[in-house]
Amino acid sequence: MSTVDPSAIASAWRDVQEASERARVVVRTLRPEECPAAAEVLRGIWGSGVIEAPLLVALGHAGSYVAGAFDGDVLVGVCVGFLSQPVGEALHSHVAGVSAGAEARGIGTAMKLHQRAWCLDRGLTEMTWTYDPLVARNAAFNMRRLGASLADYLVDFYGPMSDGVNAGQGSDRILVSWRLDAPLPSKVPPARAEPATEADAGSTVPEVLSVGPDDLPVISPMPARASVVMAALPPDIEDVRRRDPDTGALWRVALQDTLVPLLDDGWRLAGVTREGRYRLEKP
């Protein structure tokens, strides 16, 4: 367990309060009798039982993180994580979701910041989690808003999945790591903040993966002597999957075929642009 500066902990809880007020929710850990409702919230989001209530009770009793976001008396978001390696230093956040109709209010941000403050209170300074690398809004949230960084690209991490969100789409995931005792990107002084990418600034960077006609993925040859390239994502892969599951599956293969060889060759996933393109840099 690390020793965390008390001022950093206090600042983290202030971040939670500000985010919760903006989202008009209260985020707190759940009592055992609230776990059945939490399981139902998760079932409503994914269309199947992601985590059943008895496991939520057991995780909370064992000291792991089981929390929810309340709009008045209504549970509208759930976030669950368990202690992980390095022992005494890290938490792995397994699932987080917001009910339909409560999205786009910043509830996900409030829950993630609560999870961060909860960890710092306990001397945990790192959090990991996985996300679908094709979901552009999640990539931007994780890397731009929170400041998490890529730790690994995991091919078919969970194997075949049968829930209403992931069925038939493979389960490649990006594992991200978040340093919890570092300042949030929004609080980094301008002189220290990450500069805008070329794409954000409007300059041209070669794309090795782009969005073609009918939302189909287009893979381009690696430019000679390139040191920075972009890999584009469809703006809304979930909409693509609903309209055309076959195109969604093609995107899974295309992104894997683009990112994995570059990462294996030492390239670094440096971030994601505002419009949803991964920026890769050669070492």
XYZ file of C-alpha atoms in Angstrom:
283
model
C 0.000 0.000 0.000
C 1.341 3.397 -0.997
C 1.299 6.532 1.117
C -0.826 9.106 -0.673
C -0.547 12.823 0.017
C -3.657 13.795 2.031
C -4.062 16.904 -0.125
C -4.300 14.685 -3.229
C -7.022 12.629 -1.561
C -8.948 15.749 -0.565
C -8.629 17.107 -4.107
C -9.901 13.814 -5.539
C -13.017 13.950 -3.367
C -13.627 17.548 -4.447
C -13.468 16.321 -8.050
C -16.123 13.736 -7.172
C -18.388 16.353 -5.622
C -18.084 18.695 -8.603
C -18.696 15.921 -11.153
C -21.633 14.520 -9.181
C -23.276 17.932 -8.935
C -22.894 18.456 -12.692
C -24.404 15.028 -13.357
C -27.147 15.543 -10.735
C -26.400 12.267 -8.969
C -24.988 10.970 -5.707
C -22.305 8.300 -6.095
C -21.622 5.979 -3.157
C -20.784 2.397 -2.300
C -23.747 0.026 -2.243
C -25.249 -1.816 0.689
C -25.885 -5.584 0.312
C -29.638 -5.062 -0.007
C -29.024 -2.716 -2.970
C -27.056 -5.282 -4.966
C -30.105 -6.936 -6.617
C -31.064 -3.541 -8.070
C -27.477 -3.056 -9.251
C -27.527 -6.437 -10.989
C -30.760 -5.430 -12.740
C -29.241 -2.133 -13.911
C -26.350 -4.049 -15.462
C -28.759 -6.562 -17.012
C -30.738 -3.720 -18.557
C -27.603 -2.238 -20.133
C -26.080 -5.446 -21.514
C -29.219 -7.507 -22.045
C -27.997 -10.364 -19.848
C -26.660 -11.033 -16.388
C -23.203 -9.426 -16.282
C -22.699 -9.896 -12.537
C -25.318 -11.478 -10.323
C -26.329 -9.945 -7.005
C -24.671 -12.592 -4.749
C -21.284 -11.926 -6.356
C -21.734 -8.176 -5.890
C -22.468 -8.781 -2.210
C -19.391 -10.997 -1.879
C -17.115 -8.492 -3.636
C -18.273 -5.662 -1.415
C -17.928 -7.763 1.725
C -14.371 -8.731 0.725
C -13.352 -5.088 0.437
C -13.615 -4.575 -3.304
C -15.368 -1.657 -4.993
C -19.129 -1.930 -5.566
C -20.793 1.446 -6.067
C -23.705 3.120 -7.763
C -24.973 6.486 -8.928
C -28.366 7.597 -7.613
C -30.714 10.130 -9.174
C -32.870 10.751 -6.132
C -33.835 7.258 -4.991
C -33.295 5.682 -8.416
C -30.120 3.745 -9.159
C -29.000 4.853 -12.640
C -25.376 3.691 -12.782
C -23.204 0.886 -11.423
C -19.433 0.531 -11.190
C -17.610 -2.572 -9.910
C -13.914 -3.310 -9.409
C -11.733 -5.756 -7.503
C -8.295 -5.568 -5.950
C -5.557 -6.652 -8.333
C -1.803 -6.819 -8.778
C 0.468 -5.244 -7.684
C -1.156 -6.311 -4.408
C -1.941 -3.339 -2.213
C -1.384 -0.860 -5.025
C -4.008 -1.447 -7.721
C -7.675 -1.987 -8.498
C -9.070 -3.545 -11.673
C -12.352 -1.945 -12.694
C -14.396 -4.748 -14.232
C -17.628 -3.103 -15.304
C -19.280 0.309 -15.318
C -22.519 1.305 -16.963
C -25.290 3.906 -17.008
C -28.968 3.141 -17.593
C -30.659 4.092 -20.844
C -32.100 7.571 -20.596
C -29.458 8.747 -18.136
C -26.562 8.919 -20.592
C -24.792 12.113 -21.676
C -25.060 13.699 -18.228
C -21.548 12.933 -17.046
C -22.617 10.112 -14.727
C -19.835 7.857 -16.015
C -17.290 10.551 -15.180
C -18.707 10.983 -11.679
C -18.522 7.230 -11.040
C -14.968 6.940 -12.331
C -13.820 9.866 -10.193
C -15.524 8.329 -7.148
C -13.698 5.081 -7.854
C -10.436 7.027 -8.055
C -11.005 8.821 -4.736
C -12.062 5.561 -3.052
C -8.808 3.960 -4.207
C -6.615 6.842 -3.064
C -8.294 6.699 0.351
C -6.979 3.135 0.599
C -3.481 3.808 -0.705
C -4.196 2.377 -4.172
C -2.506 4.464 -6.851
C -3.196 2.527 -10.066
C -6.395 1.433 -11.749
C -6.703 -0.784 -14.800
C -9.669 -1.711 -16.954
C -10.438 -2.920 -20.438
C -12.557 -1.356 -23.146
C -13.568 -2.222 -26.685
C -10.990 -0.387 -28.849
C -13.595 0.195 -31.560
C -15.813 2.382 -29.361
C -14.488 5.862 -30.136
C -16.282 7.658 -27.310
C -14.804 5.268 -24.737
C -11.319 5.704 -26.183
C -11.653 9.483 -25.921
C -13.110 9.295 -22.407
C -10.367 7.016 -21.113
C -7.387 8.751 -22.679
C -8.413 12.376 -23.081
C -10.712 13.024 -20.134
C -9.152 10.723 -17.534
C -5.566 10.554 -18.787
C -5.308 6.749 -18.833
C -2.688 5.136 -21.071
C -2.531 1.922 -23.064
C -0.978 -1.014 -21.224
C -1.755 -3.834 -23.678
C -3.857 -4.894 -26.667
C -5.626 -8.141 -25.740
C -6.816 -10.243 -28.680
C -10.185 -11.968 -28.082
C -9.687 -11.390 -24.357
C -12.990 -12.806 -23.092
C -13.554 -15.322 -25.883
C -17.035 -15.520 -27.463
C -19.547 -13.316 -25.652
C -23.320 -13.731 -25.657
C -24.625 -10.479 -24.166
C -26.730 -8.039 -26.147
C -23.841 -5.637 -26.765
C -20.955 -7.930 -27.745
C -22.508 -11.073 -29.228
C -20.870 -12.095 -32.510
C -18.363 -9.213 -32.480
C -15.260 -10.775 -30.933
C -13.821 -9.532 -27.671
C -10.571 -7.710 -28.451
C -9.868 -5.244 -25.662
C -7.408 -2.497 -24.860
C -6.120 -2.642 -21.293
C -5.525 0.836 -19.919
C -3.665 1.935 -16.820
C -4.590 5.076 -14.885
C -2.225 6.713 -12.426
C -4.650 7.850 -9.768
C -2.288 10.218 -7.977
C -1.584 12.200 -11.163
C -3.630 15.339 -11.932
C -6.549 15.015 -14.314
C -5.813 16.314 -17.849
C -8.217 19.210 -17.286
C -6.160 20.324 -14.280
C -2.702 20.161 -15.860
C -1.244 23.681 -16.293
C -1.162 24.744 -19.980
C 2.642 24.597 -20.147
C 2.574 20.947 -19.090
C -0.537 19.815 -20.927
C -0.248 17.412 -23.819
C -0.067 19.383 -27.085
C -2.818 19.043 -29.611
C -2.238 16.310 -32.143
C -1.732 17.166 -35.791
C -5.222 15.909 -36.507
C -6.722 18.127 -33.832
C -4.834 21.086 -35.298
C -5.944 20.301 -38.829
C -2.607 19.114 -40.246
C -2.259 15.939 -42.275
C -0.940 12.731 -40.724
C -0.971 9.504 -42.778
C -3.881 7.192 -42.041
C -3.190 3.473 -42.086
C -6.840 2.736 -41.304
C -9.706 4.929 -42.445
C -13.490 4.928 -42.777
C -14.536 4.226 -46.344
C -17.859 4.262 -48.210
C -20.726 2.532 -46.399
C -18.690 2.700 -43.163
C -16.367 -0.046 -44.383
C -12.789 -0.115 -43.038
C -10.000 0.732 -45.481
C -6.437 -0.372 -44.652
C -3.650 1.573 -46.372
C 0.020 0.624 -46.762
C 2.422 1.960 -44.164
C 4.091 5.100 -45.593
C 7.851 4.859 -45.959
C 9.794 6.531 -43.152
C 6.605 7.489 -41.295
C 7.104 8.167 -37.607
C 3.483 9.041 -36.802
C 0.340 7.462 -38.248
C -3.362 7.516 -37.505
C -5.892 4.686 -37.301
C -9.461 5.935 -37.659
C -12.527 4.497 -35.968
C -16.135 4.668 -37.132
C -17.850 7.484 -35.222
C -20.396 5.048 -33.751
C -19.455 1.374 -34.043
C -22.487 0.367 -31.985
C -24.790 1.900 -34.589
C -22.803 0.156 -37.338
C -23.218 -3.179 -35.553
C -26.957 -2.691 -35.180
C -27.382 -1.822 -38.857
C -24.852 -4.253 -40.308
C -23.224 -6.794 -37.959
C -20.998 -8.063 -40.781
C -19.451 -4.606 -41.234
C -18.967 -4.389 -37.481
C -17.091 -7.694 -37.552
C -14.911 -6.449 -40.428
C -13.895 -3.481 -38.281
C -12.764 -5.830 -35.512
C -10.430 -7.639 -37.906
C -9.200 -4.447 -39.572
C -8.291 -2.698 -36.324
C -6.572 -5.792 -34.979
C -4.618 -6.232 -38.220
C -3.575 -2.570 -38.045
C -2.688 -2.074 -34.384
C -1.242 -5.400 -33.286
C 1.677 -5.540 -35.780
C 2.606 -1.923 -35.033
C 2.486 -2.425 -31.266
C 4.472 -5.659 -31.578
C 7.055 -3.701 -33.574
C 7.483 -1.201 -30.753
C 5.138 1.563 -31.881
C 3.356 3.428 -29.085
C -0.330 4.228 -28.926
C 0.127 7.855 -27.918
C -3.496 8.913 -27.670
C -6.736 9.506 -29.488
C -7.898 12.627 -31.312
C -11.142 14.481 -30.683
C -12.672 13.014 -33.817
C -11.822 9.422 -32.852
C -8.517 8.435 -34.440
C -5.741 6.593 -32.658
C -2.347 8.245 -32.902
C 0.597 5.850 -33.094
C 4.206 6.969 -32.772
C 7.349 5.136 -33.786
C 9.967 4.795 -31.038
